[in-house]
Coordinates of C-alpha atoms and ligand atoms in Angstrom, one line a residue:
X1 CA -14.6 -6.7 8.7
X2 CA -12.8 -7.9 5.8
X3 CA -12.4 -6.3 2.5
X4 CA -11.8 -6.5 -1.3
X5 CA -10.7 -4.4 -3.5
X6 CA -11.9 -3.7 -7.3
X7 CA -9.4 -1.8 -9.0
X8 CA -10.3 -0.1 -12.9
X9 CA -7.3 -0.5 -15.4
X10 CA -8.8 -0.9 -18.8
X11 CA -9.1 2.4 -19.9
X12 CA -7.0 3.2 -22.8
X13 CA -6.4 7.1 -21.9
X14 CA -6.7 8.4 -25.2
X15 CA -5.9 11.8 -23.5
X16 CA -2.8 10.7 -22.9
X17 CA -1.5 10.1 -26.6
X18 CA 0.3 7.0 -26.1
X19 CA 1.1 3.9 -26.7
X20 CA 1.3 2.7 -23.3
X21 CA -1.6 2.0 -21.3
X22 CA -2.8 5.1 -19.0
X23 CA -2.3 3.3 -15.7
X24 CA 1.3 2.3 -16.4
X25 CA 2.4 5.7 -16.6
X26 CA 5.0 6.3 -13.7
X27 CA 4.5 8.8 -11.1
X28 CA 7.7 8.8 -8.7
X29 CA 9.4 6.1 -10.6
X30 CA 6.1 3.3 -10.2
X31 CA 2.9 3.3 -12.7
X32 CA -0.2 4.8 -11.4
X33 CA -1.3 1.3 -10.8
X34 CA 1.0 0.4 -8.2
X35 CA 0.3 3.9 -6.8
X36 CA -4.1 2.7 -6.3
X37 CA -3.0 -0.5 -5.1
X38 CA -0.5 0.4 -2.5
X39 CA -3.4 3.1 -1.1
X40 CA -5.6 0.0 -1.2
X41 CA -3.1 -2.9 0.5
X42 CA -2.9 -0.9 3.7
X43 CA -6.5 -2.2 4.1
X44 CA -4.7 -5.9 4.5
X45 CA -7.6 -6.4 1.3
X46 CA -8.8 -10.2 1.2
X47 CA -8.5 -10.0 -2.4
X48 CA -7.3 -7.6 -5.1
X49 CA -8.8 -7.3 -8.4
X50 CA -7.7 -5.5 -11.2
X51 CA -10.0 -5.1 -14.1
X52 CA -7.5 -4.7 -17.3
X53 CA -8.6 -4.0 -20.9
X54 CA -6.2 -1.8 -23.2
X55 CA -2.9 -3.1 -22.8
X56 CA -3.9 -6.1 -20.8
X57 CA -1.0 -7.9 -20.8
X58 CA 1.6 -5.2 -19.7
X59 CA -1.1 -4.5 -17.0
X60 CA -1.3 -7.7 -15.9
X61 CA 2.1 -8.2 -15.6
X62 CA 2.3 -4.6 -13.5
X63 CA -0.3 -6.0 -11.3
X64 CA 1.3 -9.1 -10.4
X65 CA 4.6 -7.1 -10.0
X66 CA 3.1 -5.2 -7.1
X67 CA 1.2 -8.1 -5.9
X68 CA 1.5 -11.7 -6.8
X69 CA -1.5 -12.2 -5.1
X70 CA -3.4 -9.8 -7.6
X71 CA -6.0 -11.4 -9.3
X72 CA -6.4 -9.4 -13.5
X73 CA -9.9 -9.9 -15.5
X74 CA -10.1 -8.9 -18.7
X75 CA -13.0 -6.5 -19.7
X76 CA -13.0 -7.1 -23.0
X77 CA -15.0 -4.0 -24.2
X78 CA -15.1 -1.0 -22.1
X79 CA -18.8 -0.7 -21.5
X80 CA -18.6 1.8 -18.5
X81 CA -17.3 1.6 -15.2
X82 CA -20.2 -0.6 -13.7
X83 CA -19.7 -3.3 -16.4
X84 CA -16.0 -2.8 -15.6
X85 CA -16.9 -3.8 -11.6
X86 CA -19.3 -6.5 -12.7
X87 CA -16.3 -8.2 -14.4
X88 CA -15.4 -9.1 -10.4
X89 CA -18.2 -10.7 -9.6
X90 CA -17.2 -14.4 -10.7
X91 CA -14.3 -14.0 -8.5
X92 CA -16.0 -12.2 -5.7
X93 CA -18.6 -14.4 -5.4
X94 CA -18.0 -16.5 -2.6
X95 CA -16.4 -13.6 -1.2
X96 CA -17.9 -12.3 2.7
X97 CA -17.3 -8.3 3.5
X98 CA -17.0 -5.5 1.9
X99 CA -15.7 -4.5 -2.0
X100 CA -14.0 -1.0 -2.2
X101 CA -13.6 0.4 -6.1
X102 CA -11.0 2.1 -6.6
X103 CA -9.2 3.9 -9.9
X104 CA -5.6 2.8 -11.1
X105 CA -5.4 6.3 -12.6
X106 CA -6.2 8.1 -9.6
X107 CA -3.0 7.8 -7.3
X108 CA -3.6 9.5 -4.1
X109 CA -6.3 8.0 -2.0
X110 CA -5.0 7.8 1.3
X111 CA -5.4 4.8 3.5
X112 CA -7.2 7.3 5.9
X113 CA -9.8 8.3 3.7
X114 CA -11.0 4.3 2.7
X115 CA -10.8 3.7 6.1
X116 CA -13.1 6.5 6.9
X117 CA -15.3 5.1 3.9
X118 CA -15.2 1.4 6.0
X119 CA -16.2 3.1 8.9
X120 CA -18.8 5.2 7.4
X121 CA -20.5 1.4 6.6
X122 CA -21.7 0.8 10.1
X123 CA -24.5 3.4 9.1
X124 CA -24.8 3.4 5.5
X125 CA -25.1 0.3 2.9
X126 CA -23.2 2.1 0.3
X127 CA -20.4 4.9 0.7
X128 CA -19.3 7.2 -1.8
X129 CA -15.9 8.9 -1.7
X130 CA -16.6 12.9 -2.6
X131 CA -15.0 16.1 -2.6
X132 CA -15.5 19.9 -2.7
X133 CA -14.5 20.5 -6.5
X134 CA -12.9 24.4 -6.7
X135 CA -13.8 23.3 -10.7
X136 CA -16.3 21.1 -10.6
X137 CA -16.4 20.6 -14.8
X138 CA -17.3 17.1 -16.2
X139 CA -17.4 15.2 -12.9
X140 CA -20.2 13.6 -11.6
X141 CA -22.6 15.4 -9.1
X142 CA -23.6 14.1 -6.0
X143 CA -27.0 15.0 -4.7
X144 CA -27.5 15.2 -1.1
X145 CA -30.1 15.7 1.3
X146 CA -28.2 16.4 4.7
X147 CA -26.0 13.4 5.0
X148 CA -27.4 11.4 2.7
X149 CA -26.4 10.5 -0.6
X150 CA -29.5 10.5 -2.9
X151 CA -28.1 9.6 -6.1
X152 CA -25.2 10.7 -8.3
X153 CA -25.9 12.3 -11.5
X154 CA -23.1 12.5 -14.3
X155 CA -22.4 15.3 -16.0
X156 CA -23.8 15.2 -19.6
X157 CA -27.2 13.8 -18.0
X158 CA -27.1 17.0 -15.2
X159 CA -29.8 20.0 -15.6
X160 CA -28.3 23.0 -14.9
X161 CA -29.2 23.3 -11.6
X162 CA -27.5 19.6 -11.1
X163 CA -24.5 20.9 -12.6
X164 CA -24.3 24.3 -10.1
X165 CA -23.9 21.3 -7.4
X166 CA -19.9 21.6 -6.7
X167 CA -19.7 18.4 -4.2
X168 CA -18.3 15.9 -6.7
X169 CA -18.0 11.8 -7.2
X170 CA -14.3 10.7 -7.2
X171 CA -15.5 7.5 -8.1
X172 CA -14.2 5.3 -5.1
X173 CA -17.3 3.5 -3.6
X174 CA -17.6 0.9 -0.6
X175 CA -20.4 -1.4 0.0
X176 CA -21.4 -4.8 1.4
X177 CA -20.0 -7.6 -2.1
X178 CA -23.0 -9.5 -2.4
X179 CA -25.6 -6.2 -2.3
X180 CA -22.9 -4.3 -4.7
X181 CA -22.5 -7.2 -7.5
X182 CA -26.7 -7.6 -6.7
X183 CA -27.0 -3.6 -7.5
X184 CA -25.1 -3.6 -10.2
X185 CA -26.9 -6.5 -12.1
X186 CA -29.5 -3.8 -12.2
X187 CA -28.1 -1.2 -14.1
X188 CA -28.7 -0.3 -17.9
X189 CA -27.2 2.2 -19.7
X190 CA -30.3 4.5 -21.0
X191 CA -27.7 7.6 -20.3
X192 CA -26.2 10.3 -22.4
X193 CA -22.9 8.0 -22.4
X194 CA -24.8 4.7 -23.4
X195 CA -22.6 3.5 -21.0
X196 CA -23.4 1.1 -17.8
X197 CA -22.7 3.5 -14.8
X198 CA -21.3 2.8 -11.2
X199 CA -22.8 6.4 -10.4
X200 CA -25.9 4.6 -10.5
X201 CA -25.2 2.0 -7.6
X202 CA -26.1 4.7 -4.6
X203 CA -30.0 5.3 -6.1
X204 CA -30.6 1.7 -6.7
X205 CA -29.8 1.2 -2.9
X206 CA -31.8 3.8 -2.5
X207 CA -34.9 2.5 -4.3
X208 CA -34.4 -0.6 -2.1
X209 CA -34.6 1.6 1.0
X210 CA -31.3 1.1 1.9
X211 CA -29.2 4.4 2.7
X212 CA -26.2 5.6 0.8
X213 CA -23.9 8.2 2.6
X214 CA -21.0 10.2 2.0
X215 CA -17.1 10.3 3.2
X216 CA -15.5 13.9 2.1
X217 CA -12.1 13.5 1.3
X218 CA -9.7 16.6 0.1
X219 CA -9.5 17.6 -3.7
X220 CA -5.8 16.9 -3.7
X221 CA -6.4 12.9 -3.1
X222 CA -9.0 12.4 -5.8
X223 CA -6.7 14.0 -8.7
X224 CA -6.9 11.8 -11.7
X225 CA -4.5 11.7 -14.5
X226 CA -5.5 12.4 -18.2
X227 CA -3.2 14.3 -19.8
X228 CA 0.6 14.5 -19.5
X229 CA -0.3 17.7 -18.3
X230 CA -1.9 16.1 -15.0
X231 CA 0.7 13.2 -15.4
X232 CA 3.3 16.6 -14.3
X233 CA 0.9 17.8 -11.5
X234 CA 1.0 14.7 -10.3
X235 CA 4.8 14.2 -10.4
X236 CA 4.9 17.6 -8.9
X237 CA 2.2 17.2 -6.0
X238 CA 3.8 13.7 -5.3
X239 CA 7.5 15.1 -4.4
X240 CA 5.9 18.2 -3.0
X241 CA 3.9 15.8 0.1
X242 CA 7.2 13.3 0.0
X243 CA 9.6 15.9 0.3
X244 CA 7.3 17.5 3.5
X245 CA 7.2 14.3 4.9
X246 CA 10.7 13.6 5.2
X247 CA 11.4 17.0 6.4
X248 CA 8.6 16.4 9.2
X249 CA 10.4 12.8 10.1
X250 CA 13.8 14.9 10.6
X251 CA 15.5 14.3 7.4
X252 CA 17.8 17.7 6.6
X253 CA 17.2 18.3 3.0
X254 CA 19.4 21.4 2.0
X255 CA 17.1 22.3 -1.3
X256 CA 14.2 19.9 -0.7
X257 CA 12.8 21.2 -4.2
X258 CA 15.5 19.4 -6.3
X259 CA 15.5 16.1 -4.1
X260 CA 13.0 13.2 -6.1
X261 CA 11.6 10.7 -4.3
X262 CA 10.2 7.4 -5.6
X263 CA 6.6 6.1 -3.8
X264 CA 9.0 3.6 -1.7
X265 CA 11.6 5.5 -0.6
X266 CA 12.7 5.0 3.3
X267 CA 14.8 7.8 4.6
X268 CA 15.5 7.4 8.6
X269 CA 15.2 10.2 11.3
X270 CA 18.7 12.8 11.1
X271 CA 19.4 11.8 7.7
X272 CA 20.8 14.9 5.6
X273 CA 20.2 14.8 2.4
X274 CA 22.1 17.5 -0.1
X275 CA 20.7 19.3 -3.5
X276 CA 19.7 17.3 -6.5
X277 CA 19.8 14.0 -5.0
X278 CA 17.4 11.1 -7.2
X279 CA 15.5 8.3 -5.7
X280 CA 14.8 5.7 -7.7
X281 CA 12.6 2.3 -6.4
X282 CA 13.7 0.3 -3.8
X283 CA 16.2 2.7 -1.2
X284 CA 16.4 2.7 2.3
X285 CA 19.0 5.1 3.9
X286 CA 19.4 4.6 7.5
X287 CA 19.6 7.4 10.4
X288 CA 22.0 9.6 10.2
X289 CA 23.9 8.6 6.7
X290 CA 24.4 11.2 4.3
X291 CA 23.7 11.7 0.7
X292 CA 26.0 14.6 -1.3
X293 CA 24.7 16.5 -4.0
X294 CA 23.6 14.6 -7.7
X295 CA 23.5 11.5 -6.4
X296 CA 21.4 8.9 -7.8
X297 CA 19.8 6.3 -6.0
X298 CA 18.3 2.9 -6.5
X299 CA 17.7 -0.7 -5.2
X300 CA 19.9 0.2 -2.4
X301 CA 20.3 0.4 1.4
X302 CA 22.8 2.9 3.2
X303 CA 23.5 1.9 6.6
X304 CA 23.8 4.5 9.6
X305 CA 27.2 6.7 9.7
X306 CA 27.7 5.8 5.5
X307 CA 28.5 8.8 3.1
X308 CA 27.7 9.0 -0.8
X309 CA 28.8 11.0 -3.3
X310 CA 28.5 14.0 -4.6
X311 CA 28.1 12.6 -7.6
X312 CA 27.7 9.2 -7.2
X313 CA 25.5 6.0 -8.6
X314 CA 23.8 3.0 -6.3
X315 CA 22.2 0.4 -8.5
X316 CA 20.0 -2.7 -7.6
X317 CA 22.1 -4.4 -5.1
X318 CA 23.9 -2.2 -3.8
X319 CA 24.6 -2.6 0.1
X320 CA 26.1 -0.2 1.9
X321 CA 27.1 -0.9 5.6
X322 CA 28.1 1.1 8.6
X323 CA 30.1 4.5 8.1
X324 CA 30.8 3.2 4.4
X325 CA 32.3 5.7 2.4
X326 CA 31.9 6.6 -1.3
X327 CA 32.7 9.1 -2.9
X328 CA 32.5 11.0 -6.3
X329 CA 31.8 9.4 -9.7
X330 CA 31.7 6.2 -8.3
X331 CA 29.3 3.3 -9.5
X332 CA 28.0 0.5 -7.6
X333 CA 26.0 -2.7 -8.6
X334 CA 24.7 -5.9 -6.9
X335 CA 27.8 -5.9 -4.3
X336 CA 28.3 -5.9 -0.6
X337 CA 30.7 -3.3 1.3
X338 CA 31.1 -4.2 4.8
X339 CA 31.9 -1.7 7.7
X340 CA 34.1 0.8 7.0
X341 CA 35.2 0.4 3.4
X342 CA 36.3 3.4 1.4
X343 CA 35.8 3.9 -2.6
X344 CA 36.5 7.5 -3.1
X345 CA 36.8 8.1 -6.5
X346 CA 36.4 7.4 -10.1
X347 CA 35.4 3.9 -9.6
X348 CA 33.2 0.9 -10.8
X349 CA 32.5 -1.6 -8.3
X350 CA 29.7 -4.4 -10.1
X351 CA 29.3 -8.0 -8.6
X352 CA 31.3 -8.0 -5.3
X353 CA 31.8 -8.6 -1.7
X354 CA 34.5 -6.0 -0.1
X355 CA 35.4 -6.9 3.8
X356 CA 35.5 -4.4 6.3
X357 CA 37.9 -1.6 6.1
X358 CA 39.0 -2.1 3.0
X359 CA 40.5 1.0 0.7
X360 CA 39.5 0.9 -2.7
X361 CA 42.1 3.6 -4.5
X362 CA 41.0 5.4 -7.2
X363 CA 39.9 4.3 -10.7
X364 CA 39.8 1.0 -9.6
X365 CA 37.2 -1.4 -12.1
X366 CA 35.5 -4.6 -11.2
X367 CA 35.9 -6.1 -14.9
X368 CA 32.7 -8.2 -14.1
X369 CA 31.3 -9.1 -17.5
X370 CA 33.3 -11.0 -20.4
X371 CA 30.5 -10.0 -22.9
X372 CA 28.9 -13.3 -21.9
X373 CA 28.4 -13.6 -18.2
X374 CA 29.1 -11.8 -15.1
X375 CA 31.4 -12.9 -12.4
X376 CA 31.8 -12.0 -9.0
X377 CA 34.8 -10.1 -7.2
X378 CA 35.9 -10.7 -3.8
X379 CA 37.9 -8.8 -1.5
X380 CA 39.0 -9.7 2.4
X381 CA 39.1 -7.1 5.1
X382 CA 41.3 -4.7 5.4
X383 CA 42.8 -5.2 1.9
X384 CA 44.3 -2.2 -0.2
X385 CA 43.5 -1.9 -3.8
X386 CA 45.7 0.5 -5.3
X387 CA 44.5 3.4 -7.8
X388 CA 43.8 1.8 -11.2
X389 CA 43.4 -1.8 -10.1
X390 CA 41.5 -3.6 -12.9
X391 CA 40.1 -7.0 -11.6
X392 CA 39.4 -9.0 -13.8
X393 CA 36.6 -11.2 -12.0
X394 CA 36.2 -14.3 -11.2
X395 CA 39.1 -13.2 -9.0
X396 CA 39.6 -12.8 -5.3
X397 CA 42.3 -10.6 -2.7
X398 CA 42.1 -12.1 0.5
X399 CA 42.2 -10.1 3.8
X400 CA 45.4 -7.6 4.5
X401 CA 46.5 -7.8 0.8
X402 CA 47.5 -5.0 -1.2
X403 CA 47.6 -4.5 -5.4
X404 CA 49.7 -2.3 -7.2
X405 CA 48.8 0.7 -8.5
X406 CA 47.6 -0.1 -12.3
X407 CA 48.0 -3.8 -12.2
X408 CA 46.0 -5.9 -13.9
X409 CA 45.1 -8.7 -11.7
X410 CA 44.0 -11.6 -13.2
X411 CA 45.1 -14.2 -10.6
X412 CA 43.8 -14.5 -7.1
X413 CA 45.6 -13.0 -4.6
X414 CA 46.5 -14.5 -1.4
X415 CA 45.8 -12.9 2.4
X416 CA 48.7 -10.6 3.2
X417 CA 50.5 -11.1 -0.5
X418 CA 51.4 -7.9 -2.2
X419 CA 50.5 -8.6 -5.9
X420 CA 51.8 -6.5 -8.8
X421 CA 49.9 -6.7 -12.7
X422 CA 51.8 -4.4 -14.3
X423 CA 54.9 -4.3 -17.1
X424 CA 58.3 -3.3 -15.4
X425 CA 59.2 0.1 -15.6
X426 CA 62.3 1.1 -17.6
X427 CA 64.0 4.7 -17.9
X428 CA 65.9 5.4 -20.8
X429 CA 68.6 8.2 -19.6
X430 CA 68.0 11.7 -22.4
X431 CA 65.3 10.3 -24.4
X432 CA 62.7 12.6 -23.8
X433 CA 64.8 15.7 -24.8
X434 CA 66.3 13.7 -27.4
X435 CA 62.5 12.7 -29.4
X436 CA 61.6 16.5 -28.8
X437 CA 64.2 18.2 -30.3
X438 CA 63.7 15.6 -33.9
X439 CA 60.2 15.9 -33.7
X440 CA 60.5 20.0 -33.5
X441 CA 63.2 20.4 -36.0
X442 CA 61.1 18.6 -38.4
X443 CA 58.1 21.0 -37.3
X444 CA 60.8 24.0 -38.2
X445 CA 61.3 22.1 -41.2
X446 CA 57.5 22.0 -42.7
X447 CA 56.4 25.0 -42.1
X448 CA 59.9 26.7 -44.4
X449 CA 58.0 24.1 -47.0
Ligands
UD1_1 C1 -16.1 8.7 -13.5 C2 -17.4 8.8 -12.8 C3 -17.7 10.2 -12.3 C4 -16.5 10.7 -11.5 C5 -15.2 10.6 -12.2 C6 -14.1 10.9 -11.3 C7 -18.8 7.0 -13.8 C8 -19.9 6.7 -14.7 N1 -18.4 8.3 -13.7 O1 -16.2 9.5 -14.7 O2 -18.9 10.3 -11.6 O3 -16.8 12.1 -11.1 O4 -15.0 9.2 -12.7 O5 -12.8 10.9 -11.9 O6 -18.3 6.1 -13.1 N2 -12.9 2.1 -16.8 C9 -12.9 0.8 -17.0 N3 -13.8 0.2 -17.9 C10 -14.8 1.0 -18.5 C11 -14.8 2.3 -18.2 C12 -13.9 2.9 -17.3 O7 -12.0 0.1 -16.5 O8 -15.6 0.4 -19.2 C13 -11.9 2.7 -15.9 C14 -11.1 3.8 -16.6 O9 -9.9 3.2 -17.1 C15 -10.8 4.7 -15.4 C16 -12.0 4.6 -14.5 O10 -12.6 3.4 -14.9 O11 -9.7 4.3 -14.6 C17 -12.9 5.8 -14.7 O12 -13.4 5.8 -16.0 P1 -13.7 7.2 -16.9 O13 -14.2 6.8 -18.2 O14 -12.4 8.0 -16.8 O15 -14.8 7.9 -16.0 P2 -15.2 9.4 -16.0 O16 -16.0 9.7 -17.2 O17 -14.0 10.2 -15.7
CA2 CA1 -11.7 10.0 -15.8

């Protein structure tokens, strides 16, 4: 059965005193967008939606960031979240299956739970994701009789005895497109809120004899953000199941509470993984490689047998393979290191391709940018860059070559050469001892005034 997704974004979150838009807000390095729509893609959705308002262009381009297949609509005035879904409708239209709503401020649906909801279709024309609330407070209510879902009631229009009801509307909702846009065409906004209600879609079903049922999920997966308070919890409840996870997949972590992970992070089985290790977007660290304390991590891939840090920094591009080896305060960016290369200290490596088995001595810099433009540095295999090497790209060392210690090499250095950057060294026989005893006599000499 194939299936759409509606996804809210125009909310400004005035809770969250900002200028940015609520849903862009990160949680494990991406915004809580990218968070609702990843829950939603493992669906293999027919088409995504994203309803934008506040902030529409940075949403937009969020959206499309995620999914270039994403399809925004403005809401222009944020009438209430049934307006919001009718904004869909044009572009739904022709559009066979099911629509699934879903929440860009509520990050942990799991792909589980919305396909429970598509199951839960077969006997029920709309579905309505709820939860046991341990605080129920302003949420809406959902009033049941067995399994079925009468109605939901939202909180300012709940009696009392509505509002004692603690089973509670997350706000994701599933039903057939064509009967959903049909339903929704029929609701007004004669509420507390004056506003046009989704909550309202399961008792117009109803009225049409159709039945609207209920998928329970946990609390934990229906946790909205609102506040930078909630924006912490979340933070907090993300790296607490990420963490779990990768210790259940086999990954040693020695102090799992100070390792962050971002919502794409890849870590393969026999990994180990040390204290205060970052992930940022985009890393994939094969079996068995190991990451040393206070590392930080992004855009990369670490091949089986590598080793990083302590203390070390991957960026965006960075591509680590088999039983690499770097080492403390070392950088890398956008470069290649082939089997067996070695960077073990103190070191900047931007814009390169290093062949296998190559020893990069320490200090060595990749003097990639000329204020202008970057170049690219490239190093055979099996080469030797001594400590304090700058090269000064465009510049290359081919294969078995070896650089001076502290040479500055501008020129590009053939296979096998041994090329030295550097100004001759000359000793000048009792100089030291010489300059020392002037310069403390004259010391002696001040301070008699
Ligand atoms: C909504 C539900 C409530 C549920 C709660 C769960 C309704 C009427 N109520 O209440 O039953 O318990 O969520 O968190 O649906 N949005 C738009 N355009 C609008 C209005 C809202 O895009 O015109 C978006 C918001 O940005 C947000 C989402 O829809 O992402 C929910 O809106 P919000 O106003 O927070 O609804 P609640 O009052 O929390
Ligand atoms: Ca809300």
């Amino acid at each position: 059965m194939s299936v759409s997704l509606v996804i809210l974004a125009a909310g400004q979150g005035t809770r969250m005193n900002s200028d940015l838009p609520k849903v862009l807000h990160r949680v494990a390095g991406s915004p809580l967008l990218h968070h609702a729509m990843q829950a939603g893609r493992a669906l293999g959705p027919e088409r995504v939606i994203v309803v934008t308002g506040h902030g529409s262009d940075a949403v937009t381009k969020a959206a499309l960031a995620q999914d270039e297949d994403a399809i925004c609509v403005q809401q222009e005035a944020q009438l209430g979240t049934a307006h919001a879904v009718a904004q869909a409708a044009p572009l739904l239209a022709d559009a066979a299956g099911d629509v699934i709503v879903l929440y860009g401020d509520t990050p942990f649906i799991r792909p589980e739970t919305l396909e429970a909801m598509q199951a839960a279709r077969a006997r029920h024309a709309v579905v309505v994701l709820g939860f046991e609330a341990a605080d129920p407070g302003r949420y809406g209510r959902l009033v049941t009789t067995g399994d079925r879902l009468e109605r939901i009631v939202e909180y300012k229009d709940a009696t009392d005895e509505e509002r004692a009801i603690t089973l509670c509307n997350s706000g994701v909702l599933c039903a057939d497109a064509k009967l959903l846009f049909s339903l929704l065409a029929e609701v007004g906004n004669a509420n507390a809120a004056g506003e046009y209600y989704l909550t309202d879609v399961p008792a117009l079903a109803r009225q049409r004899g159709l039945s609207a049922g209920v998928v329970i999920c946990d609390e934990a997966e229906t946790l909205g953000v609102n506040t930078r308070a909630e924006l912490a919890a979340a933070e907090a409840a993300f790296q607490a199941r990420a963490r779990a996870e990768a210790l259940d997949n086999g990954v040693t972590l020695a102090a799992p509470e100070t390792v962050f992970f971002a919502l794409d992070t890849v870590v393969g089985r026999d990994a180990i993984i040390g204290p205060n290790v970052i992930f940022g977007p985009g890393v994939t660290v094969e079996s068995g490689a190991e990451i040393r304390a206070f590392c930080h991590l992004e855009g990369c891939h670490i091949s089986r047998g590598a080793t990083v840090g302590p203390f070390a920094r991957l960026r965006p591009g960075a591509e680590l393979a088999e039983d690499v080896h770097v080492g403390n305060f070392v950088e890398i960016k956008n470069a290649i290191l082939d089997e067996g290369v070695k960077v073990g200290h103190l070191t900047y490596i931007g814009d390169a391709d290093i062949g296998e088995h190559s020893n990069i001595g320490a200090g060595t810099v990749t003097c990639n940018y000329d204020g202008v433009m970057k170049h690219r540095t490239r190093i055979g295999k099996h080469a030797f860059i001594g400590s304090s090497t700058m090269l000064v790209a465009p510049v290359s060392v081919g294969d078995h070559a070896l650089t001076a210690s502290g040479s500055v090499i501008t020129e590009d250095v053939p296979a096998e050469a041994l090329a030295l950057g550097r100004a001759k060294q000359v000793n000048k026989p009792g100089l030291a001892r010489k300059l020392f005893d002037r310069l403390r006599a004259l010391k002696a000499a001040k301070a008699k005034g």
